[in-house]
Short mmCIF file of C-alpha atoms in Angstrom, two decimals:
data_model
loop_
_atom_site.label_atom_id
_atom_site.label_comp_id
_atom_site.label_asym_id
_atom_site.label_seq_id
_atom_site.Cartn_x
_atom_site.Cartn_y
_atom_site.Cartn_z
CA MET W 1 61.10 2.73 65.73
CA ASN W 2 59.55 -0.60 64.76
CA SER W 3 56.09 0.99 64.61
CA MET W 4 57.40 3.70 62.26
CA LEU W 5 58.94 1.09 59.97
CA THR W 6 55.60 -0.70 59.98
CA VAL W 7 53.80 2.48 58.93
CA ILE W 8 56.41 3.17 56.23
CA ARG W 9 56.14 -0.36 54.84
CA PHE W 10 52.34 -0.34 54.99
CA THR W 11 52.05 3.08 53.30
CA LEU W 12 54.57 2.22 50.58
CA LEU W 13 53.18 -1.23 49.72
CA ASN W 14 49.59 -0.06 49.93
CA ARG W 15 50.30 2.75 47.43
CA LEU W 16 52.32 0.56 45.07
CA LYS W 17 49.47 -1.96 44.83
CA THR W 18 46.80 0.58 43.88
CA LYS W 19 45.50 0.67 40.31
CA SER W 20 45.84 4.45 40.21
CA PHE W 21 49.61 4.21 40.81
CA LYS W 22 50.08 1.58 38.10
CA ILE W 23 47.91 3.40 35.55
CA THR W 24 49.47 6.79 36.28
CA THR W 25 52.98 5.36 36.00
CA LEU W 26 52.14 3.70 32.67
CA ILE W 27 50.60 6.89 31.27
CA PHE W 28 53.62 8.98 32.26
CA VAL W 29 56.01 6.38 30.82
CA LEU W 30 54.20 6.61 27.48
CA LEU W 31 54.11 10.41 27.59
CA ILE W 32 57.80 10.67 28.48
CA SER W 33 58.72 8.25 25.68
CA ALA W 34 56.69 10.33 23.22
CA VAL W 35 58.30 13.60 24.34
CA VAL W 36 61.86 12.21 24.25
CA ASN W 37 61.32 10.80 20.76
CA LEU W 38 59.53 13.92 19.50
CA PRO W 39 62.67 15.68 18.10
CA ALA W 40 63.59 12.56 16.11
CA ILE W 41 60.00 12.25 14.83
CA ILE W 42 59.92 15.91 13.78
CA GLN W 43 63.32 15.60 12.14
CA GLN W 44 62.17 12.52 10.24
CA PHE W 45 59.12 14.32 8.89
CA SER W 46 61.27 17.33 8.05
CA LYS W 47 63.57 15.09 6.03
CA GLU W 48 60.62 13.66 4.18
CA ASP W 49 59.34 17.16 3.40
CA GLY W 50 62.77 18.36 2.39
CA LYS W 51 63.37 15.66 -0.24
CA GLU W 52 61.32 17.60 -2.80
CA ALA W 53 62.77 21.00 -3.66
CA VAL W 54 60.59 24.09 -3.66
CA LYS W 55 60.29 25.37 -7.22
CA ILE W 56 60.39 29.09 -8.01
CA GLY W 57 59.76 30.31 -11.53
CA VAL W 58 62.00 33.15 -12.75
CA MET W 59 61.08 35.33 -15.70
CA ALA W 60 64.11 37.58 -16.11
CA ASP W 61 64.82 38.18 -19.81
CA GLY W 62 67.60 40.68 -20.31
CA THR W 63 69.15 40.09 -16.85
CA ASP W 64 71.44 37.52 -15.24
CA ILE W 65 69.18 37.08 -12.18
CA GLN W 66 68.05 33.59 -13.19
CA GLN W 67 71.62 32.36 -13.64
CA LYS W 68 72.87 33.89 -10.38
CA LEU W 69 69.92 32.52 -8.37
CA THR W 70 70.57 29.05 -9.80
CA GLU W 71 74.25 29.27 -8.80
CA TYR W 72 73.37 30.62 -5.34
CA PHE W 73 70.92 27.83 -4.41
CA ALA W 74 73.12 25.15 -5.99
CA ALA W 75 76.07 26.22 -3.85
CA ALA W 76 74.35 25.81 -0.52
CA LYS W 77 71.27 24.18 0.99
CA VAL W 78 69.34 27.00 2.61
CA GLY W 79 66.58 26.47 5.19
CA ALA W 80 64.55 23.31 5.71
CA SER W 81 64.07 22.78 1.93
CA THR W 82 66.23 23.29 -1.15
CA VAL W 83 65.09 25.75 -3.80
CA GLU W 84 64.99 24.91 -7.50
CA ILE W 85 64.95 27.74 -10.02
CA VAL W 86 62.62 27.12 -13.01
CA PRO W 87 63.34 29.45 -16.00
CA LEU W 88 60.23 30.95 -17.61
CA GLU W 89 60.37 32.68 -21.00
CA SER W 90 58.41 35.85 -21.59
CA LYS W 91 55.55 35.58 -24.10
CA GLY W 92 56.25 39.05 -25.41
CA GLY W 93 53.39 40.88 -23.76
CA ALA W 94 52.13 41.80 -20.31
CA GLU W 95 48.80 39.97 -20.66
CA ALA W 96 50.43 36.84 -22.09
CA ASP W 97 53.04 36.82 -19.33
CA ALA W 98 50.32 37.25 -16.64
CA ALA W 99 48.37 34.34 -18.13
CA LEU W 100 51.48 32.13 -18.10
CA ILE W 101 52.24 33.00 -14.48
CA ARG W 102 48.62 32.34 -13.46
CA GLU W 103 48.68 28.97 -15.20
CA LYS W 104 51.97 27.88 -13.55
CA LEU W 105 50.68 28.87 -10.11
CA LYS W 106 47.26 27.28 -10.65
CA ASN W 107 48.78 23.97 -11.76
CA LYS W 108 51.26 24.18 -8.84
CA ASP W 109 54.19 23.80 -11.20
CA VAL W 110 55.92 26.45 -9.11
CA LYS W 111 55.28 27.90 -5.67
CA GLY W 112 55.95 31.45 -6.81
CA VAL W 113 57.19 33.43 -9.78
CA LEU W 114 59.90 36.10 -9.69
CA THR W 115 59.78 38.66 -12.47
CA ALA W 116 62.88 40.79 -13.10
CA LYS W 117 62.92 43.76 -15.48
CA PRO W 118 66.15 45.38 -16.64
CA ALA W 119 67.00 48.69 -14.96
CA GLY W 120 69.39 51.48 -15.86
CA ALA W 121 73.13 51.06 -16.14
CA GLY W 122 74.68 50.09 -12.82
CA GLU W 123 71.29 49.59 -11.16
CA PHE W 124 69.78 46.36 -9.85
CA PRO W 125 66.81 44.95 -11.83
CA GLN W 126 63.24 45.76 -10.73
CA LEU W 127 61.77 42.70 -8.97
CA LEU W 128 58.26 41.35 -8.40
CA TYR W 129 57.48 38.08 -6.59
CA GLN W 130 54.00 36.59 -7.14
CA THR W 131 52.35 33.65 -5.37
CA GLY W 132 48.95 31.99 -5.56
CA ALA W 133 46.16 33.23 -3.28
CA SER W 134 46.27 31.26 -0.01
CA GLY W 135 43.97 33.09 2.39
CA PHE W 136 44.22 36.44 4.14
CA SER W 137 47.65 37.79 5.01
CA MET W 138 48.75 41.15 6.39
CA ASN W 139 51.93 40.83 4.30
CA PRO W 140 51.37 38.72 1.15
CA GLY W 141 54.37 36.68 0.07
CA THR W 142 56.08 36.70 3.48
CA ASP W 143 56.42 32.90 3.67
CA GLU W 144 59.63 30.97 4.24
CA THR W 145 60.38 30.68 0.53
CA ALA W 146 59.98 34.43 0.02
CA GLY W 147 62.41 35.00 2.89
CA LEU W 148 64.98 32.66 1.33
CA LEU W 149 64.55 34.36 -2.01
CA LYS W 150 64.99 37.81 -0.50
CA THR W 151 68.20 36.72 1.26
CA ALA W 152 69.55 35.28 -2.00
CA LEU W 153 68.73 38.44 -3.97
CA GLN W 154 70.30 40.65 -1.31
CA THR W 155 73.50 38.58 -1.50
CA ILE W 156 73.50 38.78 -5.32
CA LYS W 157 72.95 42.55 -5.19
CA THR W 158 75.78 43.02 -2.68
CA ASN W 159 78.19 40.89 -4.72
CA SER W 160 77.25 42.77 -7.89
CA ALA W 161 77.90 46.15 -6.26
CA ILE W 162 81.25 44.98 -4.89
CA THR W 163 82.28 43.60 -8.29
CA GLN W 164 81.33 46.88 -9.99
CA ALA W 165 83.55 48.66 -7.48
CA GLY W 166 86.53 46.76 -8.90
CA ILE W 167 87.15 44.35 -6.03
CA GLU W 168 88.75 41.07 -7.09
CA PRO W 169 86.78 37.79 -6.60
CA ALA W 170 89.46 36.46 -4.22
CA VAL W 171 89.09 39.55 -2.02
CA LEU W 172 85.29 39.21 -2.15
CA ALA W 173 85.54 35.57 -1.01
CA LYS W 174 87.79 36.69 1.86
CA ILE W 175 85.28 39.35 2.88
CA GLN W 176 82.42 36.84 2.91
CA GLU W 177 84.36 34.26 4.92
CA PRO W 178 82.48 33.57 8.21
CA VAL W 179 83.96 35.00 11.41
CA ASN W 180 85.13 32.37 13.90
CA LEU W 181 83.82 33.60 17.26
CA THR W 182 84.30 31.53 20.43
CA THR W 183 81.94 32.29 23.34
CA GLU W 184 83.15 31.91 26.91
CA THR W 185 81.48 32.74 30.22
CA VAL W 186 83.66 34.43 32.84
CA ALA W 187 83.06 33.97 36.58
CA LEU W 188 82.64 37.41 38.12
CA LYS W 189 83.75 36.40 41.64
CA GLU W 190 86.97 34.68 42.56
CA ALA W 191 85.19 32.45 45.09
CA GLU W 192 82.86 31.08 42.47
CA THR W 193 83.17 27.71 40.83
CA PRO W 194 84.71 27.69 37.32
CA ALA W 195 82.45 29.17 34.65
CA LYS W 196 80.53 26.80 32.41
CA SER W 197 81.14 26.62 28.67
CA LYS W 198 78.36 27.31 26.16
CA GLU W 199 77.90 23.58 25.52
CA GLU W 200 77.76 22.80 29.25
CA LEU W 201 75.21 25.57 29.81
CA GLY W 202 73.08 24.20 26.97
CA ILE W 203 72.87 20.69 28.39
CA ALA W 204 72.51 22.06 31.94
CA PHE W 205 69.62 24.30 30.86
CA ILE W 206 67.66 21.34 29.48
CA LEU W 207 68.46 19.20 32.52
CA VAL W 208 67.56 21.96 35.01
CA TYR W 209 64.31 22.74 33.19
CA ALA W 210 63.27 19.08 33.18
CA LEU W 211 64.24 18.49 36.81
CA LEU W 212 62.55 21.72 37.96
CA PHE W 213 59.32 20.60 36.36
CA LEU W 214 59.68 17.14 37.90
CA LEU W 215 60.44 18.62 41.33
CA TYR W 216 57.45 20.95 41.09
CA MET W 217 55.04 18.19 40.03
CA SER W 218 56.38 15.78 42.65
CA VAL W 219 56.01 18.20 45.54
CA ILE W 220 52.45 19.07 44.52
CA GLY W 221 51.40 15.52 43.68
CA TYR W 222 53.01 13.52 46.46
CA GLY W 223 52.65 16.27 49.06
CA SER W 224 48.91 16.51 48.45
CA MET W 225 48.78 12.73 48.70
CA VAL W 226 49.99 12.97 52.31
CA SER W 227 47.16 15.27 53.37
CA THR W 228 44.58 13.30 51.37
CA GLU W 229 45.55 9.97 52.97
CA ILE W 230 45.56 11.40 56.50
CA THR W 231 42.15 13.02 56.00
CA ALA W 232 40.72 9.80 54.53
CA GLU W 233 41.87 7.80 57.54
CA LYS W 234 40.53 10.44 59.90
CA SER W 235 37.10 10.62 58.23
CA SER W 236 36.76 6.81 58.27
CA ARG W 237 37.71 6.70 61.99
CA VAL W 238 40.61 4.38 61.16
CA MET W 239 42.88 7.05 62.62
CA GLU W 240 41.63 6.32 66.15
CA ILE W 241 42.83 2.72 65.85
CA LEU W 242 46.17 3.77 64.35
CA ILE W 243 46.80 6.35 67.07
CA SER W 244 46.19 3.76 69.78
CA SER W 245 48.78 1.42 68.24
CA GLY W 246 51.60 3.94 67.92
CA SER W 247 52.63 7.52 68.65
CA PRO W 248 51.20 10.25 66.39
CA LEU W 249 54.72 11.45 65.59
CA LYS W 250 55.73 8.07 64.19
CA GLN W 251 52.42 7.80 62.34
CA MET W 252 52.94 11.15 60.61
CA PHE W 253 56.59 10.69 59.63
CA GLY W 254 55.93 7.06 58.68
CA LYS W 255 53.35 8.21 56.12
CA ILE W 256 55.55 11.02 54.85
CA ILE W 257 58.59 8.75 54.39
CA GLY W 258 56.48 5.99 52.82
CA ILE W 259 54.99 8.32 50.21
CA CYS W 260 58.43 9.90 49.65
CA LEU W 261 59.91 6.47 48.87
CA MET W 262 57.04 5.79 46.47
CA GLY W 263 57.74 9.09 44.71
CA LEU W 264 61.46 8.34 44.46
CA LEU W 265 60.74 4.90 43.03
CA GLN W 266 58.38 6.33 40.44
CA ASN W 267 60.85 9.03 39.46
CA VAL W 268 63.62 6.42 39.11
CA VAL W 269 61.36 4.55 36.68
CA PHE W 270 60.85 7.76 34.72
CA GLY W 271 64.60 8.41 34.69
CA VAL W 272 65.30 4.91 33.35
CA VAL W 273 62.68 5.43 30.62
CA VAL W 274 64.34 8.69 29.59
CA ALA W 275 67.81 7.08 29.55
CA VAL W 276 66.63 4.08 27.49
CA ASN W 277 64.90 6.33 24.94
CA LEU W 278 67.93 8.60 24.62
CA MET W 279 70.11 5.57 23.85
CA LEU W 280 68.03 4.73 20.78
CA PRO W 281 70.00 5.33 17.53
CA TRP W 282 67.62 7.89 16.03
CA ASN W 283 67.64 9.96 19.20
CA GLY W 284 71.43 10.00 19.18
CA ALA W 285 71.35 11.47 15.68
CA ALA W 286 68.70 14.02 16.69
CA LEU W 287 70.76 15.12 19.72
CA GLN W 288 73.85 15.45 17.56
CA SER W 289 71.96 17.65 15.07
CA MET W 290 70.99 19.93 18.00
CA ASP W 291 74.64 20.05 19.21
CA LEU W 292 73.78 18.31 22.48
CA ASP W 293 76.49 16.11 23.98
CA LEU W 294 75.19 13.82 26.75
CA SER W 295 78.74 13.28 27.97
CA LEU W 296 78.59 16.87 29.29
CA ILE W 297 75.73 16.07 31.68
CA PRO W 298 76.79 17.39 35.11
CA TYR W 299 76.15 14.29 37.20
CA GLY W 300 76.86 16.30 40.35
CA LEU W 301 73.69 18.23 39.52
CA LEU W 302 71.72 14.99 39.87
CA GLY W 303 73.06 14.67 43.42
CA TYR W 304 71.90 18.18 44.20
CA PHE W 305 68.53 17.32 42.68
CA LEU W 306 68.12 14.39 45.07
CA LEU W 307 69.09 16.59 48.04
CA PHE W 308 66.72 19.44 47.14
CA TYR W 309 64.00 16.99 46.10
CA LEU W 310 64.03 15.44 49.57
CA GLY W 311 64.33 18.85 51.23
CA GLY W 312 61.45 20.34 49.27
CA PHE W 313 59.29 17.27 49.78
CA PHE W 314 59.75 17.19 53.55
CA ILE W 315 59.17 20.95 53.92
CA TYR W 316 55.84 20.81 52.14
CA ALA W 317 54.83 17.28 53.20
CA THR W 318 55.01 18.18 56.90
CA ILE W 319 52.74 21.17 56.25
CA PHE W 320 50.37 19.04 54.18
CA ALA W 321 50.29 16.47 56.99
CA ALA W 322 49.36 19.13 59.56
CA ILE W 323 46.64 20.50 57.28
CA GLY W 324 45.30 17.00 56.58
CA SER W 325 45.01 16.32 60.30
CA LEU W 326 42.81 19.40 60.74
CA VAL W 327 40.33 18.52 58.00
CA SER W 328 37.54 16.03 58.73
CA ARG W 329 36.30 15.41 55.17
CA SER W 330 38.21 14.56 52.00
CA GLU W 331 36.16 17.12 50.05
CA GLU W 332 37.75 19.93 52.05
CA VAL W 333 41.36 18.94 51.48
CA GLN W 334 41.96 20.79 48.20
CA GLN W 335 40.55 24.01 49.58
CA ALA W 336 42.58 23.70 52.79
CA VAL W 337 45.91 23.12 51.00
CA MET W 338 45.36 25.87 48.40
CA PRO W 339 47.54 28.50 50.20
CA VAL W 340 50.44 26.03 50.38
CA THR W 341 49.95 25.09 46.73
CA LEU W 342 50.16 28.77 45.80
CA LEU W 343 53.55 28.94 47.54
CA ILE W 344 54.82 26.11 45.32
CA ILE W 345 53.42 27.81 42.21
CA ILE W 346 55.15 31.10 43.15
CA ALA W 347 58.41 29.21 43.63
CA PHE W 348 58.02 27.55 40.22
CA MET W 349 57.20 30.84 38.46
CA THR W 350 60.27 32.43 40.09
CA ALA W 351 62.36 29.52 38.84
CA MET W 352 61.02 29.99 35.31
CA PHE W 353 62.06 33.65 35.47
CA GLY W 354 65.45 32.63 36.85
CA LEU W 355 66.13 30.34 33.89
CA GLN W 356 67.04 33.43 31.86
CA ASN W 357 68.73 35.31 34.71
CA PRO W 358 69.82 32.91 37.47
CA GLU W 359 71.92 35.51 39.28
CA ALA W 360 69.29 38.27 39.44
CA PRO W 361 69.12 39.85 42.94
CA PHE W 362 65.52 38.73 43.41
CA VAL W 363 66.33 35.15 42.44
CA THR W 364 69.40 35.14 44.69
CA ALA W 365 67.36 36.37 47.67
CA MET W 366 64.63 33.78 47.09
CA SER W 367 67.20 30.98 47.07
CA TYR W 368 67.57 31.41 50.85
CA VAL W 369 63.83 31.30 51.62
CA PRO W 370 63.08 27.70 52.74
CA PHE W 371 59.80 27.45 50.82
CA PHE W 372 61.54 28.46 47.59
CA SER W 373 65.16 27.31 48.03
CA PRO W 374 64.63 23.69 46.85
CA LEU W 375 63.73 25.05 43.39
CA ILE W 376 65.66 28.32 43.25
CA MET W 377 69.02 27.26 44.71
CA PHE W 378 68.93 24.15 42.55
CA LEU W 379 68.39 26.44 39.56
CA ARG W 380 71.32 28.66 40.57
CA ILE W 381 73.62 25.67 40.98
CA GLY W 382 72.67 24.35 37.54
CA LEU W 383 72.82 27.56 35.50
CA GLY W 384 74.65 30.05 37.69
CA SER W 385 77.86 30.03 39.70
CA PRO W 386 76.97 30.45 43.39
CA ALA W 387 79.83 30.38 45.90
CA TRP W 388 80.15 27.25 48.03
CA TRP W 389 79.16 29.11 51.17
CA GLU W 390 75.92 30.29 49.52
CA ILE W 391 74.99 26.68 48.81
CA VAL W 392 75.87 25.64 52.37
CA ILE W 393 73.79 28.46 53.90
CA SER W 394 70.80 27.62 51.72
CA ILE W 395 70.99 23.91 52.58
CA ALA W 396 71.43 24.70 56.31
CA ILE W 397 68.36 26.96 56.28
CA MET W 398 66.39 24.29 54.43
CA LEU W 399 67.36 21.54 56.91
CA GLY W 400 66.64 23.81 59.88
CA SER W 401 63.24 24.63 58.42
CA ILE W 402 62.45 20.95 58.03
CA PHE W 403 63.24 20.41 61.72
CA VAL W 404 61.12 23.38 62.88
CA LEU W 405 58.19 22.63 60.56
CA GLY W 406 58.36 18.93 61.45
CA TRP W 407 58.24 19.73 65.18
CA LEU W 408 55.34 22.17 64.75
CA SER W 409 53.43 19.89 62.36
CA ALA W 410 53.85 16.95 64.73
CA LYS W 411 52.28 18.98 67.57
CA ILE W 412 49.38 20.00 65.31
CA TYR W 413 49.03 16.49 63.91
CA ARG W 414 48.74 14.64 67.23
CA THR W 415 46.07 17.13 68.33
CA GLY W 416 44.23 17.62 65.03
CA VAL W 417 43.70 13.96 64.15
CA LEU W 418 41.40 13.55 67.16
CA MET W 419 39.38 16.72 66.52
CA TYR W 420 36.24 16.16 64.42
CA GLY W 421 33.48 18.38 63.13
CA LYS W 422 34.25 21.80 61.69
CA ARG W 423 37.80 22.83 61.07
CA PRO W 424 39.21 24.17 64.38
CA SER W 425 40.37 27.77 64.64
CA TRP W 426 43.96 28.55 65.59
CA LYS W 427 42.77 29.62 69.04
CA GLU W 428 40.93 26.33 69.61
CA LEU W 429 43.87 24.36 68.27
CA ARG W 430 46.31 26.17 70.57
CA LYS W 431 44.12 25.37 73.61
CA ALA W 432 43.85 21.72 72.56
CA MET W 433 47.63 21.46 72.14
CA LYS W 434 48.21 22.94 75.60
CA ALA W 435 45.64 20.57 77.11
CA PHE W 436 47.29 17.63 75.36
CA GLN W 437 50.70 18.55 76.76
CA ALA W 438 49.28 18.93 80.24
#
């Protein structure tokens, strides 16, 4: 046991002292800070852009379109920017009006000009919206402002038709009153945990997405580190000295646990950085504008993350350790671990699919496969409502797989670390393992 603790301490301290660890941690801290503050930055720029209203010229002699558009946009702020209606008087002729419109657009006095011509009795005016040339477009005039203008005109047309039908203004206001609809998710099985509210699902979705990505990157990054370090020691012949000073089993698990502790420490640093940035005043305002309440964070989900993080790490790290022991040169490590890396990628892609449908039959089945369960069952717990026995079965299978893979990897490791030259075949490895036991 003392020799294993020595390996754990040596591996952990040796990794923490490297420049690559310090530089990588600093880079990720800066990137995480930038990403967390990005919504507030975007919102700040949006506010700056929205201070100046978008101006639309309206030439609508003989109609009340200009007045109604002014009232519509004054009553409510629509979209990212407010709209200001600029009245334009007709010059009395088509050519003179076209010249005026061209001049207003060229000088950027207005972003676009709406021309309205009177129609027959009871009919809505004929409309034409013109903007300055701004490059090729399959549908000219289909910008955000044109969309806001179309919505406003549709509302004006609807109100006009309702008024002509003899409906009182009070009745019209009642008709246009927004419907108050409350959304609630219902658990489909009695054995399930209580269903999550819309707000809880929103915060859980963001948390699950972030933790899934972190889990995926950690397993790939730190797991590959196990195989790389073992291969480096083997190629430099340091492994022969290490094996003579302690059992191969303790050497392997000492390295795995040491690198796991380093990964946990680094992830704790990242978590603290996220928490500190979210506590900044501007981020609080940005979260509030997105209807995100941090008090709804399911802290129990963080406990499951730690459990599945450790489970997923040990499943893959034991395999990476066995592969690293079979490779004699560091250049061959990436090629050797590629099949295992593909398993992690498949698990991550399945989890991305499951974000939209966490209780799909395929996703449910994959949550019991040990290579996928750390990601998939964690996803189901965060966004779905699995029964308690489903969680227990998945965790039991995961722990059992760690034991079996650890036992098998230890047998391969203690044989493979002393085999040099070309990568041994499974037949040669099996003979060597039998000879070692004898």
